[in-house]
Amino acid sequence: MTHAPTLPAMFDAPALGTAHGAASPALRRPVIGVTTQTLHAIEGIPDGLPESWVMNQRYFRAVTMVGGVPLMIPLFADDLATVRALYEHLDGLLIPGGVDMDPVNYGEPMRPEVGRLDAARDAVELQLARWAIADGMPVLGLCRGAQVINVACGGSLYQDIPAQLGTHLQHDCYPTRGFTRTHLAHPVAVTPGSRLEAALERSSVQVNSMHHQSVKTLGEGLAITAVAPDGVVEAVEGTGEGFVVGVQWHPEVFDADDPSSKPLFEAFVRACVEYSERR
C-alpha cells in the first residue's frame, strides 16, 4: 500500500532563484488550535499546585509531524471574546482526549459511573467546535474529542458503556488498569466511501481503546463511519463538504510511520491547508 508524500515537504522553502530572478514564497504552514485541560480536573493532582491549563505533548508532536503549527488554546470559559480572537487565527481545530463530559451538556442527569469533569473545557470546546463546523474549518476529534463533536451537533453520549450497554468487549483499557497506551484492544470496521476510509486507505483497523463513554444519539449533520465488533460507535464525521472527523481511539500515541494513524493527521492537515487558501 502506498501513501501520499510526507506533508512537511509541502512547506519546504523553495530555491531562492527563479527563472525571473525572484524568490517564490514557501507555502504557509497551517495553524492548528489544540484545546487544553484544567490541571485540577485530572485525578490525583494536589490542591496546592497553581491553577494551570495542560495537555499531552503527543498531540502537538502529531500536528508538527505532518507540517502543522500547533497553538495551545486556553480555557477562557468566562471570556469567549478572547477565545474567538484566538479562533480567528486558526486554520484547523484539534480536540484531544481527556476527562468525561458533563451530561448537562446533552440534557441528561448524571449517572454514578461518570468520572472527573472539566466545565471550562466543555464550554470552550463546544463553542469552538460549533464555530468551526459552521465556518467549514477542519475539525479532528480524538477520543473525548469525537464525543465533543457529537454533542456540539446536538447528540448525546452513553455515560458508561459497561453499565448501559453491557458489552463483552473491553473499551476502558487504561494504563491505570495495566494496559499500555499502544495496546491494540480491538478492530473497528470503517464505512466504505467515508472520509475516514479515504484517509486510512483501509476498511478495518486495529485500535487502542481508553474510553468508557461513546456516542448514543447521533448529532445532526453527522454520520457513523466506524464501529467496534460490539456495535459501539468508534468514529463520526460530517456529512457536508468540510473536514469534520472524530475517532474514539488515540492515533497520536503511535510512531510516525504507523499506517493507521499518520495518514489521518496528514488528511487533516491537508484539509487545513486548503481551508487556509480559501480564507
XYZ file of N, CA and C in Angstrom:
837
model
N 0.855 -1.194 0.000
C 0.000 0.000 0.000
C 0.888 1.239 0.000
N 0.520 2.234 -0.777
C 1.291 3.472 -0.845
C 0.487 4.617 -0.292
N 1.191 5.620 0.180
C 0.555 6.808 0.735
C 1.097 8.041 0.039
N 0.411 9.145 0.196
C 0.880 10.407 -0.360
C 2.203 10.783 0.296
N 3.015 11.610 -0.363
C 4.288 12.028 0.222
C 4.091 12.694 1.575
N 5.094 12.584 2.416
C 5.034 13.198 3.735
C 4.777 14.692 3.617
N 3.872 15.196 4.428
C 3.411 16.568 4.274
C 4.466 17.655 4.468
N 5.407 17.542 5.392
C 6.318 18.665 5.569
C 6.993 19.124 4.284
N 7.145 18.236 3.297
C 7.743 18.642 2.028
C 6.934 19.743 1.353
N 5.637 19.807 1.633
C 4.790 20.844 1.056
C 5.203 22.221 1.545
N 5.842 22.286 2.705
C 6.130 23.557 3.334
C 7.600 23.929 3.266
N 8.412 23.097 2.580
C 9.835 23.414 2.457
C 10.025 24.694 1.655
N 10.992 25.508 2.072
C 11.298 26.720 1.305
C 11.875 26.332 -0.043
N 11.393 26.930 -1.135
C 11.910 26.609 -2.448
C 13.275 27.251 -2.689
N 13.882 26.897 -3.809
C 15.161 27.506 -4.170
C 15.003 29.008 -4.295
N 16.043 29.739 -3.891
C 15.939 31.196 -3.877
C 15.785 31.782 -5.273
N 16.422 31.200 -6.252
C 16.351 31.769 -7.592
C 15.225 31.189 -8.415
N 14.656 31.972 -9.284
C 13.660 31.502 -10.236
C 14.095 31.944 -11.612
N 13.329 31.542 -12.593
C 13.681 31.904 -13.972
C 13.735 33.404 -14.151
N 13.004 34.143 -13.326
C 12.963 35.597 -13.451
C 13.796 36.292 -12.372
N 14.557 35.476 -11.637
C 15.439 36.048 -10.632
C 14.746 36.436 -9.343
N 13.449 36.054 -9.197
C 12.706 36.397 -7.988
C 12.537 35.158 -7.130
N 12.332 35.373 -5.856
C 12.117 34.256 -4.936
C 10.647 33.901 -4.885
N 10.349 32.599 -4.699
C 8.967 32.142 -4.539
C 8.720 31.892 -3.066
N 7.664 32.416 -2.497
C 7.406 32.216 -1.073
C 7.029 30.773 -0.776
N 7.461 30.253 0.374
C 7.076 28.916 0.798
C 5.618 28.917 1.199
N 4.984 27.769 1.052
C 3.593 27.627 1.459
C 3.489 27.790 2.977
N 2.556 28.623 3.423
C 2.414 28.867 4.861
C 1.894 27.621 5.571
N 2.554 27.245 6.643
C 2.109 26.088 7.421
C 0.815 26.436 8.156
N -0.173 25.544 8.159
C -1.453 25.851 8.800
C -1.345 25.854 10.318
N -2.052 26.778 10.932
C -2.081 26.890 12.392
C -3.248 26.058 12.924
N -2.928 25.116 13.794
C -3.926 24.176 14.325
C -4.139 24.464 15.811
N -5.331 24.855 16.184
C -5.647 25.054 17.587
C -5.805 23.718 18.298
N -5.136 23.551 19.419
C -5.239 22.338 20.239
C -5.759 22.752 21.610
N -6.915 22.263 21.965
C -7.508 22.653 23.241
C -6.766 22.005 24.405
N -6.956 22.577 25.584
C -6.237 22.143 26.769
C -7.212 21.594 27.812
N -6.670 21.265 28.967
C -7.465 20.726 30.068
C -7.059 21.407 31.367
N -8.015 21.608 32.246
C -7.717 22.167 33.559
C -6.926 21.153 34.376
N -5.772 21.562 34.884
C -4.892 20.638 35.599
C -5.623 19.914 36.718
N -6.396 20.645 37.506
C -7.024 20.041 38.679
C -8.248 19.195 38.347
N -8.602 19.105 37.049
C -9.640 18.156 36.639
C -9.077 16.744 36.533
N -7.762 16.622 36.562
C -7.101 15.325 36.467
C -7.006 14.710 37.852
N -7.381 13.461 37.958
C -7.377 12.783 39.257
C -5.965 12.709 39.828
N -5.844 12.981 41.117
C -4.574 12.842 41.811
C -3.721 14.088 41.854
N -4.203 15.199 41.268
C -3.430 16.443 41.284
C -3.623 17.131 42.643
N -2.550 17.446 43.362
C -2.683 18.097 44.673
C -3.332 19.477 44.560
N -4.156 19.805 45.524
C -4.853 21.096 45.513
C -3.894 22.276 45.552
N -2.717 22.091 46.140
C -1.792 23.194 46.314
C -1.071 23.644 45.055
N -1.153 22.875 43.976
C -0.484 23.281 42.737
C -1.196 24.470 42.113
N -0.469 25.341 41.404
C -1.107 26.504 40.775
C -2.143 26.069 39.740
N -3.181 26.865 39.600
C -4.176 26.597 38.568
C -3.499 26.701 37.203
N -3.654 25.660 36.387
C -2.930 25.592 35.122
C -3.798 24.951 34.049
N -3.440 25.236 32.788
C -4.029 24.539 31.642
C -2.940 23.680 31.034
N -3.234 22.405 30.778
C -2.215 21.451 30.344
C -2.758 20.585 29.209
N -1.831 19.921 28.493
C -2.218 18.929 27.501
C -1.007 18.070 27.148
N -1.269 16.814 26.871
C -0.263 15.837 26.491
C 0.531 16.314 25.273
N 1.851 16.227 25.342
C 2.711 16.673 24.253
C 2.468 15.925 22.950
N 2.002 14.697 23.024
C 1.892 13.877 21.821
C 0.950 14.497 20.784
N -0.072 15.207 21.228
C -0.984 15.844 20.272
C -0.245 16.912 19.466
N 0.592 17.667 20.124
C 1.342 18.728 19.458
C 2.384 18.151 18.511
N 3.044 17.079 18.929
C 4.035 16.450 18.078
C 3.388 15.806 16.858
N 2.191 15.251 17.022
C 1.491 14.654 15.880
C 1.145 15.714 14.840
N 0.791 16.909 15.297
C 0.474 18.012 14.378
C 1.723 18.465 13.636
N 2.825 18.645 14.352
C 4.052 19.120 13.696
C 4.649 18.062 12.782
N 4.422 16.784 13.090
C 4.949 15.687 12.282
C 4.491 15.787 10.823
N 3.313 16.351 10.613
C 2.758 16.435 9.260
C 2.676 17.880 8.766
N 3.436 18.773 9.399
C 3.567 20.116 8.864
C 2.717 21.189 9.493
N 1.882 20.861 10.468
C 1.054 21.865 11.111
C 1.807 22.628 12.190
N 1.264 23.763 12.581
C 1.813 24.568 13.672
C 0.786 24.575 14.799
N 1.030 23.852 15.892
C 0.041 23.770 16.969
C 0.013 25.032 17.823
N -1.184 25.416 18.221
C -1.388 26.575 19.090
C -2.261 26.147 20.261
N -1.722 26.240 21.469
C -2.480 25.841 22.660
C -3.612 26.836 22.918
N -4.805 26.315 23.146
C -5.974 27.158 23.392
C -6.301 27.152 24.887
N -6.176 28.272 25.568
C -6.533 28.340 26.990
C -8.043 28.292 27.167
N -8.455 27.884 28.355
C -9.883 27.663 28.615
C -10.535 28.896 29.244
N -10.633 29.969 28.473
C -11.283 31.182 28.957
C -12.802 31.046 28.812
N -13.389 30.165 29.614
C -14.825 29.936 29.524
C -15.631 31.181 29.882
N -15.041 32.060 30.700
C -15.721 33.288 31.108
C -15.320 34.481 30.236
N -14.596 34.202 29.164
C -14.148 35.270 28.270
C -14.093 34.709 26.837
N -15.258 34.394 26.298
C -15.313 33.787 24.970
C -14.893 34.756 23.869
N -14.895 36.057 24.166
C -14.399 37.020 23.185
C -12.913 36.788 22.923
N -12.153 36.465 23.972
C -10.739 36.158 23.790
C -10.566 34.841 23.049
N -11.392 33.869 23.377
C -11.352 32.592 22.657
C -11.634 32.819 21.173
N -12.601 33.677 20.883
C -12.932 33.972 19.492
C -11.761 34.655 18.788
N -11.071 35.545 19.482
C -9.920 36.221 18.881
C -8.830 35.219 18.525
N -8.622 34.226 19.370
C -7.671 33.158 19.069
C -8.167 32.324 17.888
N -9.440 32.009 17.904
C -10.042 31.190 16.836
C -9.820 31.815 15.468
N -9.879 33.132 15.379
C -9.748 33.817 14.094
C -8.369 33.591 13.456
N -7.389 33.146 14.236
C -6.048 32.896 13.712
C -5.852 31.443 13.277
N -6.867 30.600 13.433
C -6.712 29.169 13.194
C -7.073 28.772 11.766
N -6.417 27.694 11.319
C -6.772 27.040 10.055
C -7.395 25.670 10.312
N -7.380 25.231 11.552
C -7.954 23.941 11.909
C -8.048 23.809 13.410
N -8.850 22.847 13.854
C -9.090 22.637 15.288
C -8.914 21.164 15.618
N -8.038 20.875 16.590
C -7.837 19.523 17.101
C -8.350 19.470 18.532
N -9.280 18.560 18.790
C -9.850 18.392 20.131
C -9.335 17.068 20.692
N -8.471 17.102 21.702
C -7.838 15.885 22.216
C -8.742 15.092 23.166
N -8.151 14.006 23.679
C -8.825 13.206 24.689
C -8.750 13.866 26.053
N -9.447 13.269 27.031
C -9.440 13.845 28.373
C -10.563 13.297 29.233
N -10.946 14.073 30.224
C -11.944 13.625 31.200
C -13.342 13.620 30.581
N -14.292 13.079 31.342
C -15.672 12.949 30.864
C -16.321 14.304 30.617
N -17.283 14.318 29.686
C -18.132 15.497 29.510
C -19.269 15.457 30.526
N -19.663 16.614 31.010
C -20.792 16.710 31.921
C -22.078 16.432 31.130
N -22.890 15.458 31.563
C -24.124 15.141 30.842
C -25.111 16.307 30.743
N -24.915 17.356 31.544
C -25.789 18.519 31.437
C -25.702 19.116 30.035
N -24.581 18.884 29.355
C -24.393 19.435 28.019
C -25.291 18.771 26.981
N -25.807 17.596 27.284
C -26.759 16.963 26.376
C -28.068 16.607 27.079
N -28.354 17.326 28.160
C -29.670 17.282 28.775
C -30.020 16.016 29.513
N -29.028 15.352 30.118
C -29.311 14.126 30.871
C -28.806 14.255 32.307
N -29.468 13.594 33.256
C -28.934 13.554 34.621
C -27.665 12.709 34.665
N -26.811 12.999 35.603
C -25.531 12.313 35.682
C -25.655 10.947 36.345
N -25.099 9.941 35.712
C -25.035 8.607 36.289
C -23.856 8.525 37.263
N -23.900 7.570 38.215
C -22.809 7.474 39.208
C -21.468 7.052 38.608
N -21.488 6.459 37.403
C -20.239 5.997 36.796
C -19.424 7.116 36.143
N -20.008 8.304 36.007
C -19.299 9.424 35.384
C -18.105 9.814 36.250
N -16.986 10.068 35.583
C -15.748 10.384 36.303
C -15.526 11.879 36.461
N -14.281 12.277 36.435
C -13.904 13.677 36.618
C -14.462 14.535 35.492
N -14.776 15.792 35.826
C -15.354 16.721 34.856
C -14.487 17.967 34.748
N -14.700 18.716 33.678
C -13.959 19.960 33.448
C -14.918 20.919 32.743
N -15.678 21.680 33.543
C -16.728 22.533 32.992
C -16.176 23.581 32.024
N -15.029 24.159 32.355
C -14.448 25.176 31.477
C -14.063 24.578 30.136
N -13.518 23.381 30.172
C -13.145 22.727 28.913
C -14.383 22.402 28.083
N -15.427 21.890 28.718
C -16.685 21.623 27.995
C -17.152 22.866 27.258
N -17.197 23.981 27.972
C -17.744 25.217 27.399
C -16.919 25.701 26.217
N -15.596 25.710 26.378
C -14.731 26.238 25.320
C -14.713 25.313 24.110
N -14.584 24.013 24.339
C -14.527 23.082 23.215
C -15.834 23.029 22.437
N -16.954 23.043 23.131
C -18.236 23.025 22.426
C -18.408 24.276 21.576
N -18.012 25.429 22.119
C -18.138 26.664 21.353
C -17.199 26.656 20.144
N -15.961 26.247 20.343
C -15.014 26.181 19.240
C -15.487 25.220 18.152
N -15.981 24.072 18.568
C -16.458 23.085 17.588
C -17.615 23.638 16.783
N -18.537 24.323 17.429
C -19.684 24.886 16.715
C -19.269 25.988 15.754
N -18.345 26.851 16.184
C -17.837 27.882 15.276
C -17.176 27.236 14.064
N -16.302 26.265 14.319
C -15.531 25.655 13.243
C -16.428 24.926 12.251
N -17.373 24.162 12.745
C -18.266 23.412 11.858
C -19.098 24.375 11.023
N -19.591 25.438 11.639
C -20.387 26.421 10.906
C -19.575 27.118 9.823
N -18.281 27.337 10.084
C -17.420 28.059 9.147
C -16.751 27.155 8.121
N -16.889 25.848 8.276
C -16.207 24.932 7.376
C -14.740 24.729 7.696
N -14.319 25.131 8.907
C -12.934 24.909 9.333
C -12.745 23.436 9.676
N -11.655 22.802 9.232
C -11.426 21.395 9.559
C -11.353 21.144 11.061
N -11.994 20.047 11.483
C -12.012 19.655 12.891
C -11.639 18.185 12.987
N -10.703 17.870 13.869
C -10.344 16.481 14.166
C -10.514 16.267 15.654
N -11.335 15.303 16.034
C -11.562 14.974 17.434
C -11.023 13.593 17.751
N -10.304 13.476 18.854
C -9.705 12.213 19.249
C -10.245 11.805 20.615
N -10.850 10.632 20.692
C -11.448 10.079 21.906
C -12.518 11.033 22.452
N -12.253 11.728 23.550
C -13.207 12.714 24.050
C -13.579 13.699 22.944
N -12.610 14.039 22.091
C -12.860 14.985 21.016
C -13.957 14.545 20.077
N -14.051 13.243 19.803
C -15.141 12.722 18.966
C -16.479 12.929 19.659
N -16.488 12.754 20.978
C -17.712 12.944 21.750
C -18.120 14.415 21.775
N -17.131 15.312 21.865
C -17.415 16.747 21.833
C -18.068 17.123 20.504
N -17.538 16.612 19.402
C -18.132 16.886 18.089
C -19.586 16.450 18.071
N -19.858 15.257 18.578
C -21.227 14.744 18.564
C -22.160 15.606 19.407
N -21.722 15.978 20.594
C -22.562 16.799 21.481
C -22.722 18.206 20.908
N -21.668 18.744 20.302
C -21.756 20.074 19.688
C -22.810 20.108 18.585
N -23.044 18.963 17.963
C -24.040 18.862 16.886
C -25.413 18.416 17.394
N -25.584 18.403 18.713
C -26.883 18.074 19.296
C -27.074 16.632 19.691
N -26.013 15.822 19.631
C -26.121 14.417 20.002
C -25.929 14.187 21.489
N -26.002 12.924 21.882
C -25.823 12.558 23.290
C -24.848 11.392 23.393
N -24.494 11.043 24.647
C -23.496 10.002 24.890
C -24.028 8.937 25.836
N -23.529 7.724 25.654
C -23.634 6.734 26.714
C -22.639 7.148 27.783
N -23.123 7.339 28.997
C -22.253 7.825 30.064
C -21.315 6.749 30.597
N -21.676 5.482 30.403
C -20.807 4.389 30.816
C -21.169 3.154 30.006
N -20.253 2.724 29.167
C -20.521 1.595 28.268
C -20.834 0.314 29.036
N -20.039 -0.081 30.042
C -20.371 -1.326 30.757
C -21.753 -1.296 31.403
N -22.114 -0.168 32.029
C -23.387 -0.098 32.739
C -24.581 0.002 31.798
N -24.427 0.687 30.670
C -25.565 0.963 29.803
C -25.654 0.039 28.598
N -24.554 -0.546 28.176
C -24.582 -1.418 27.009
C -24.293 -2.877 27.347
N -23.589 -3.111 28.436
C -23.335 -4.480 28.858
C -22.532 -5.294 27.864
N -21.661 -4.664 27.124
C -20.882 -5.366 26.115
C -19.803 -6.245 26.737
N -19.438 -7.303 26.007
C -18.365 -8.190 26.447
C -16.996 -7.627 26.113
N -16.954 -6.638 25.220
C -15.690 -6.087 24.745
C -15.209 -4.982 25.685
N -13.947 -5.027 26.070
C -13.420 -4.018 26.985
C -12.941 -2.803 26.202
N -13.501 -1.640 26.520
C -13.111 -0.400 25.875
C -12.247 0.477 26.785
N -12.338 0.264 28.095
C -11.609 1.104 29.050
C -10.254 0.485 29.393
N -9.404 0.368 28.372
C -8.077 -0.236 28.550
C -7.066 0.843 28.932
N -7.242 1.395 30.119
C -6.408 2.499 30.583
C -5.071 2.001 31.125
N -4.039 2.836 31.103
C -2.780 2.484 31.768
C -2.972 2.178 33.255
N -3.939 2.822 33.892
C -4.206 2.553 35.303
C -4.769 1.154 35.528
N -5.185 0.500 34.443
C -5.679 -0.883 34.524
C -4.614 -1.876 34.040
N -3.413 -1.377 33.808
C -2.326 -2.271 33.441
C -2.049 -2.379 31.948
N -2.726 -1.593 31.125
C -2.518 -1.629 29.678
C -1.558 -0.515 29.251
N -0.796 -0.765 28.202
C -0.020 0.306 27.601
C -0.944 1.151 26.740
N -0.543 2.404 26.474
C -1.375 3.278 25.653
C -1.409 2.826 24.194
N -0.464 1.989 23.809
C -0.443 1.475 22.434
C -1.066 0.088 22.320
N -1.658 -0.406 23.399
C -2.304 -1.725 23.363
C -3.444 -1.729 22.348
N -3.392 -2.640 21.388
C -4.442 -2.742 20.370
C -5.577 -3.598 20.929
N -6.652 -2.931 21.312
C -7.726 -3.586 22.058
C -8.684 -4.369 21.172
N -8.972 -3.846 19.990
C -9.956 -4.497 19.117
C -9.922 -3.860 17.726
N -10.516 -4.504 16.750
C -10.610 -3.892 15.424
C -11.823 -2.977 15.340
N -11.834 -2.096 14.348
C -13.028 -1.337 14.005
C -13.270 -1.482 12.507
N -14.531 -1.550 12.144
C -14.921 -1.612 10.737
C -15.209 -0.199 10.259
N -14.534 0.219 9.198
C -14.648 1.574 8.668
C -15.635 1.580 7.505
N -16.524 2.559 7.490
C -17.569 2.639 6.465
C -16.974 2.896 5.091
N -17.312 2.054 4.111
C -16.812 2.274 2.742
C -17.276 3.624 2.199
N -16.380 4.307 1.505
C -16.713 5.583 0.905
C -16.646 6.764 1.841
N -16.297 6.534 3.090
C -16.232 7.624 4.063
C -14.929 8.385 3.932
N -14.907 9.587 4.492
C -13.670 10.381 4.538
C -12.601 9.642 5.341
N -13.020 8.930 6.386
C -12.080 8.182 7.206
C -11.440 7.055 6.401
N -12.225 6.344 5.618
C -11.667 5.266 4.796
C -10.696 5.834 3.766
N -11.046 6.963 3.187
C -10.158 7.580 2.198
C -8.823 7.965 2.828
N -8.863 8.440 4.072
C -7.624 8.839 4.756
C -6.772 7.633 5.119
N -7.406 6.587 5.662
C -6.662 5.422 6.139
C -6.340 4.429 5.033
N -7.079 4.511 3.931
C -6.938 3.586 2.806
C -7.129 2.138 3.239
N -8.082 1.915 4.119
C -8.394 0.560 4.570
C -9.785 0.561 5.198
N -10.405 -0.607 5.213
C -11.776 -0.729 5.721
C -11.830 -1.322 7.119
N -10.669 -1.684 7.668
C -10.620 -2.213 9.027
C -9.263 -1.873 9.628
N -9.268 -1.417 10.887
C -8.011 -1.112 11.580
C -8.085 -1.608 13.012
N -6.938 -1.985 13.540
C -6.830 -2.324 14.952
C -6.548 -1.041 15.720
N -7.267 -0.819 16.814
C -7.132 0.442 17.535
C -6.899 0.212 19.021
N -6.285 1.210 19.653
C -6.217 1.233 21.103
C -7.545 1.777 21.636
N -7.774 1.647 22.922
C -9.105 1.992 23.444
C -8.996 2.411 24.898
N -9.262 3.702 25.149
C -9.164 4.229 26.511
C -10.369 5.113 26.802
N -11.557 4.529 26.740
C -12.775 5.307 26.981
C -13.843 4.419 27.609
N -14.751 5.040 28.347
C -15.892 4.304 28.881
C -17.202 4.963 28.460
N -17.101 6.012 27.654
C -18.288 6.669 27.106
C -18.230 6.588 25.587
N -19.384 6.762 24.932
C -19.416 6.694 23.472
C -20.688 7.352 22.964
N -20.757 7.510 21.650
C -21.914 8.147 21.018
C -23.179 7.327 21.271
N -24.228 8.014 21.671
C -25.542 7.405 21.884
C -26.479 7.883 20.777
N -27.008 9.078 20.895
C -27.800 9.685 19.826
C -26.870 10.482 18.927
N -26.933 10.222 17.640
C -26.031 10.875 16.699
C -26.430 12.325 16.485
N -25.426 13.216 16.463
C -25.677 14.624 16.242
C -26.110 14.926 14.815
N -26.758 16.071 14.637
C -27.248 16.491 13.324
C -26.078 16.776 12.379
N -26.204 16.317 11.149
C -25.170 16.548 10.159
C -23.973 15.639 10.288
N -24.088 14.569 11.077
C -23.007 13.617 11.260
C -23.412 12.237 10.752
N -22.421 11.431 10.444
C -22.629 10.035 10.073
C -21.670 9.164 10.872
N -22.096 7.968 11.215
C -21.225 6.999 11.881
C -20.349 6.348 10.821
N -19.026 6.395 11.014
C -18.127 5.880 9.982
C -17.168 4.798 10.480
N -17.317 4.361 11.711
C -16.569 3.204 12.195
C -17.278 2.655 13.430
N -17.309 1.336 13.537
C -17.922 0.688 14.699
C -17.034 -0.454 15.163
N -17.094 -0.735 16.466
C -16.405 -1.874 17.054
C -17.236 -3.142 16.816
N -16.662 -4.322 17.032
C -17.419 -5.558 16.839
C -18.693 -5.661 17.672
N -18.749 -4.953 18.806
C -19.940 -4.986 19.651
C -20.944 -3.890 19.302
N -20.670 -3.120 18.247
C -21.586 -2.076 17.817
C -21.323 -0.709 18.395
N -20.375 -0.586 19.315
C -20.043 0.725 19.876
C -19.493 1.626 18.766
N -19.993 2.859 18.718
C -19.557 3.813 17.695
C -18.104 4.193 17.946
N -17.281 4.063 16.908
C -15.850 4.355 17.028
C -15.409 5.563 16.213
N -16.270 6.060 15.330
C -15.919 7.257 14.566
C -17.173 7.900 14.014
N -17.142 9.229 13.945
C -18.199 10.008 13.294
C -17.528 11.013 12.374
N -18.262 11.457 11.378
C -17.748 12.530 10.534
C -18.904 13.336 9.968
N -18.600 14.556 9.559
C -19.611 15.420 8.999
C -20.059 14.943 7.627
N -21.316 15.176 7.313
C -21.852 14.771 6.017
C -21.713 15.867 4.969
N -21.260 17.048 5.373
C -21.058 18.143 4.434
C -19.691 18.092 3.786
N -19.325 19.188 3.137
C -18.055 19.233 2.417
C -16.852 19.432 3.335
N -17.051 20.049 4.484
C -15.935 20.323 5.377
C -15.393 19.074 6.046
N -14.113 19.123 6.440
C -13.458 18.015 7.131
C -13.850 18.065 8.600
N -14.731 17.169 9.018
C -15.124 17.020 10.419
C -15.060 15.531 10.722
N -14.049 15.113 11.453
C -13.831 13.694 11.739
C -13.519 13.531 13.223
N -14.182 12.576 13.854
C -13.878 12.235 15.235
C -13.700 10.741 15.368
N -12.586 10.308 15.945
C -12.349 8.885 16.170
C -12.230 8.629 17.666
N -12.695 7.465 18.091
C -12.763 7.177 19.513
C -11.440 6.662 20.069
N -10.484 6.391 19.193
C -9.192 5.895 19.654
C -8.157 7.021 19.728
N -6.907 6.650 20.033
C -5.834 7.630 20.231
C -4.717 7.392 19.217
N -4.848 7.875 17.982
C -3.788 7.658 16.987
C -2.506 8.421 17.288
N -2.582 9.433 18.138
C -1.401 10.267 18.397
C -0.307 9.536 19.167
N -0.639 8.398 19.795
C 0.356 7.723 20.627
C 1.293 6.834 19.828
N 0.974 6.579 18.559
C 1.766 5.640 17.784
C 2.932 6.324 17.078
N 3.884 5.522 16.605
C 5.061 6.051 15.924
C 4.674 6.756 14.630
N 5.575 7.605 14.161
C 5.301 8.416 12.980
C 5.041 7.591 11.734
N 5.562 6.355 11.683
C 5.379 5.539 10.492
C 4.195 4.582 10.598
N 3.359 4.732 11.627
C 2.215 3.840 11.781
C 1.208 4.095 10.666
N 0.848 3.062 9.892
C -0.012 3.276 8.724
C -1.464 3.595 9.039
N -1.896 3.342 10.271
C -3.303 3.597 10.597
C -3.515 4.887 11.374
N -2.439 5.662 11.615
C -2.597 6.905 12.360
C -2.063 8.117 11.607
N -0.825 8.038 11.122
C -0.252 9.187 10.429
C -1.101 9.652 9.243
N -1.658 8.742 8.406
C -2.488 9.209 7.289
C -3.682 10.048 7.712
N -4.215 9.794 8.906
C -5.337 10.586 9.393
C -4.901 12.015 9.680
N -3.743 12.173 10.323
C -3.228 13.520 10.577
C -2.853 14.216 9.271
N -2.313 13.467 8.311
C -1.984 14.050 7.020
C -3.233 14.578 6.319
N -4.300 13.775 6.329
C -5.539 14.202 5.682
C -6.099 15.447 6.357
N -6.017 15.494 7.678
C -6.499 16.644 8.435
C -5.719 17.908 8.069
N -4.395 17.815 8.060
C -3.584 18.999 7.775
C -3.733 19.430 6.320
N -3.887 18.496 5.411
C -4.164 18.866 4.023
C -5.449 19.685 3.932
N -6.464 19.245 4.667
C -7.724 19.989 4.688
C -7.519 21.386 5.280
N -6.654 21.492 6.294
C -6.359 22.791 6.905
C -5.650 23.712 5.920
N -4.735 23.148 5.129
C -4.051 23.942 4.108
C -5.074 24.485 3.102
N -5.981 23.620 2.636
C -6.992 24.029 1.663
C -7.898 25.103 2.257
N -8.275 24.939 3.518
C -9.115 25.935 4.170
C -8.397 27.280 4.261
N -7.112 27.231 4.618
C -6.326 28.449 4.727
C -6.257 29.186 3.393
N -6.129 28.440 2.313
C -6.033 29.058 0.990
C -7.351 29.662 0.521
N -8.463 29.166 1.078
C -9.790 29.683 0.691
C -10.179 30.909 1.493
N -9.543 31.139 2.629
C -9.961 32.222 3.537
C -9.759 33.596 2.920
